[in-house]
Amino acid sequence: MQAVLTISGWVLLLQGVGGLVNALFGWWRWAHDLLVVNLLPVLEGYEVFAAIVLGVLGFVLLAASDATKKTKEDR
């Protein structure tokens, strides 16, 4: 379970940071189709907010993964 949380957290964190950088600065034109924020037509116009939410969610998953690792070590 910890591995799933860690991998999911890193993917979401990278998607959030990449989407935020792309939305604010327009860098990484080659990565436009790799970012979830740009692929969902529902999020059109809300790319910055969605990227921030993805980044925060990724950070929360990484923190949860670390917490599960610490509880396993305590046992």
Coordinates of N, CA and C in Angstrom, one line a residue:
M1 N 0.8 -1.2 0.0 CA 0.0 0.0 0.0 C 0.9 1.3 0.0
Q2 N 2.0 1.2 0.7 CA 2.9 2.3 0.8 C 3.4 2.7 -0.6
A3 N 3.8 1.6 -1.4 CA 4.4 1.9 -2.7 C 3.3 2.5 -3.6
V4 N 2.1 2.1 -3.5 CA 1.0 2.7 -4.3 C 0.9 4.2 -4.0
L5 N 0.9 4.5 -2.7 CA 0.7 5.9 -2.2 C 1.9 6.7 -2.7
T6 N 3.1 6.2 -2.6 CA 4.3 6.9 -3.0 C 4.3 7.2 -4.5
I7 N 4.0 6.2 -5.3 CA 4.1 6.4 -6.7 C 2.9 7.4 -7.2
S8 N 1.8 7.2 -6.6 CA 0.6 8.1 -6.9 C 0.9 9.5 -6.5
G9 N 1.5 9.6 -5.3 CA 1.9 11.0 -4.8 C 2.9 11.7 -5.7
W10 N 3.9 11.0 -6.2 CA 4.9 11.6 -7.0 C 4.3 11.9 -8.4
V11 N 3.5 11.1 -8.9 CA 2.9 11.4 -10.2 C 2.0 12.6 -10.1
L12 N 1.2 12.7 -9.1 CA 0.3 13.8 -9.0 C 1.1 15.1 -8.7
L13 N 2.1 15.0 -7.9 CA 2.9 16.2 -7.6 C 3.6 16.7 -8.8
L14 N 4.2 15.8 -9.6 CA 4.8 16.2 -10.9 C 3.8 16.8 -11.9
Q15 N 2.6 16.2 -12.0 CA 1.6 16.7 -12.8 C 1.2 18.1 -12.4
G16 N 1.1 18.3 -11.1 CA 0.7 19.6 -10.6 C 1.7 20.7 -10.8
V17 N 3.0 20.4 -10.6 CA 4.0 21.3 -10.8 C 4.2 21.6 -12.3
G18 N 4.2 20.5 -13.1 CA 4.3 20.7 -14.5 C 3.2 21.5 -15.1
G19 N 2.0 21.2 -14.7 CA 0.8 22.0 -15.1 C 0.8 23.4 -14.7
L20 N 1.3 23.7 -13.5 CA 1.4 25.1 -13.0 C 2.4 25.8 -13.8
V21 N 3.6 25.3 -14.0 CA 4.6 25.9 -14.8 C 4.2 26.2 -16.2
N22 N 3.5 25.2 -16.8 CA 3.1 25.3 -18.2 C 2.0 26.4 -18.3
A23 N 1.1 26.4 -17.3 CA 0.0 27.4 -17.4 C 0.4 28.8 -17.2
L24 N 1.4 29.0 -16.2 CA 1.8 30.3 -15.9 C 2.8 30.9 -16.9
F25 N 3.8 30.0 -17.3 CA 4.9 30.6 -18.1 C 4.9 30.1 -19.5
G26 N 4.1 29.1 -19.8 CA 4.0 28.6 -21.2 C 5.2 27.8 -21.6
W27 N 6.0 27.3 -20.7 CA 7.2 26.5 -21.0 C 6.7 25.1 -21.3
W28 N 7.6 24.3 -21.8 CA 7.3 22.9 -22.0 C 6.2 22.7 -23.0
R29 N 6.3 23.4 -24.2 CA 5.2 23.2 -25.2 C 5.2 21.7 -25.7
W30 N 6.4 21.0 -25.6 CA 6.4 19.6 -26.0 C 5.7 18.7 -25.1
A31 N 5.5 19.2 -23.8 CA 4.8 18.4 -22.8 C 3.4 18.7 -22.7
H32 N 2.8 19.5 -23.5 CA 1.4 19.9 -23.4 C 0.5 18.8 -23.4
D33 N 0.7 17.7 -24.2 CA -0.1 16.6 -24.2 C 0.1 15.6 -23.1
L34 N 1.2 15.8 -22.3 CA 1.5 14.9 -21.2 C 0.8 15.3 -19.9
L35 N 0.4 16.5 -19.9 CA -0.2 17.0 -18.6 C -1.7 16.8 -18.5
V36 N -2.2 16.2 -17.4 CA -3.6 15.9 -17.3 C -4.4 17.2 -17.3
V37 N -3.9 18.3 -16.8 CA -4.7 19.5 -16.8 C -5.0 20.0 -18.2
N38 N -4.2 19.7 -19.2 CA -4.4 20.2 -20.5 C -5.2 19.2 -21.3
L39 N -5.3 17.9 -20.9 CA -6.1 16.9 -21.6 C -7.6 16.9 -21.3
L40 N -8.0 17.4 -20.2 CA -9.4 17.4 -19.8 C -10.1 18.7 -20.2
P41 N -11.0 18.6 -21.1 CA -11.7 19.8 -21.6 C -12.5 20.5 -20.5
V42 N -12.9 19.7 -19.5 CA -13.7 20.3 -18.3 C -12.9 21.4 -17.6
L43 N -11.6 21.2 -17.6 CA -10.7 22.1 -16.8 C -10.2 23.3 -17.7
E44 N -10.8 23.5 -18.9 CA -10.3 24.6 -19.7 C -10.7 25.9 -19.0
G45 N -9.7 26.8 -18.8 CA -9.9 28.0 -18.1 C -9.6 27.9 -16.6
Y46 N -9.4 26.7 -16.1 CA -9.1 26.5 -14.7 C -7.8 25.7 -14.5
E47 N -6.9 25.9 -15.5 CA -5.7 25.1 -15.5 C -4.8 25.3 -14.2
V48 N -4.7 26.6 -13.8 CA -3.9 26.9 -12.7 C -4.4 26.4 -11.4
F49 N -5.7 26.5 -11.2 CA -6.4 26.0 -10.0 C -6.3 24.5 -10.0
A50 N -6.5 23.8 -11.1 CA -6.4 22.4 -11.1 C -5.0 21.9 -10.9
A51 N -4.0 22.6 -11.4 CA -2.6 22.2 -11.2 C -2.3 22.3 -9.7
I52 N -2.7 23.4 -9.1 CA -2.5 23.5 -7.7 C -3.1 22.4 -6.9
V53 N -4.3 22.1 -7.2 CA -5.0 21.0 -6.5 C -4.3 19.7 -6.7
L54 N -3.9 19.4 -7.9 CA -3.1 18.2 -8.1 C -1.8 18.1 -7.3
G55 N -1.1 19.2 -7.3 CA 0.1 19.3 -6.5 C -0.1 19.1 -5.0
V56 N -1.1 19.7 -4.5 CA -1.4 19.6 -3.1 C -1.9 18.1 -2.8
L57 N -2.7 17.5 -3.7 CA -3.1 16.2 -3.5 C -1.9 15.2 -3.5
G58 N -1.0 15.5 -4.4 CA 0.2 14.6 -4.5 C 1.1 14.8 -3.2
F59 N 1.2 16.0 -2.7 CA 1.9 16.2 -1.4 C 1.2 15.5 -0.3
V60 N -0.1 15.5 -0.2 CA -0.8 14.8 0.8 C -0.6 13.3 0.7
L61 N -0.6 12.8 -0.5 CA -0.4 11.3 -0.6 C 1.0 10.9 -0.2
L62 N 2.0 11.8 -0.5 CA 3.3 11.5 -0.1 C 3.5 11.5 1.4
A63 N 2.8 12.5 2.1 CA 2.8 12.6 3.5 C 2.1 11.3 4.1
A64 N 1.0 10.9 3.5 CA 0.3 9.7 4.0 C 1.2 8.5 3.9
S65 N 1.9 8.4 2.8 CA 2.8 7.3 2.6 C 3.9 7.3 3.6
D66 N 4.4 8.4 3.9 CA 5.5 8.5 5.0 C 4.9 8.1 6.3
A67 N 3.7 8.5 6.6 CA 3.0 8.2 7.9 C 2.8 6.7 8.0
T68 N 2.4 6.0 6.9 CA 2.2 4.6 7.0 C 3.6 3.9 7.2
K69 N 4.6 4.4 6.6 CA 5.9 3.8 6.8 C 6.4 4.0 8.3
K70 N 6.1 5.1 8.9 CA 6.5 5.3 10.3 C 5.7 4.4 11.2
T71 N 4.4 4.2 10.9 CA 3.6 3.4 11.8 C 4.0 1.9 11.7
K72 N 4.5 1.5 10.5 CA 5.0 0.1 10.4 C 6.3 -0.1 11.1
E73 N 7.1 1.0 11.2 CA 8.4 0.9 11.9 C 8.1 0.9 13.4
D74 N 7.1 1.5 13.9 CA 6.8 1.6 15.3 C 6.3 0.2 15.8
R75 N 5.7 -0.6 15.0 CA 5.2 -1.9 15.4 C 6.3 -2.9 15.8

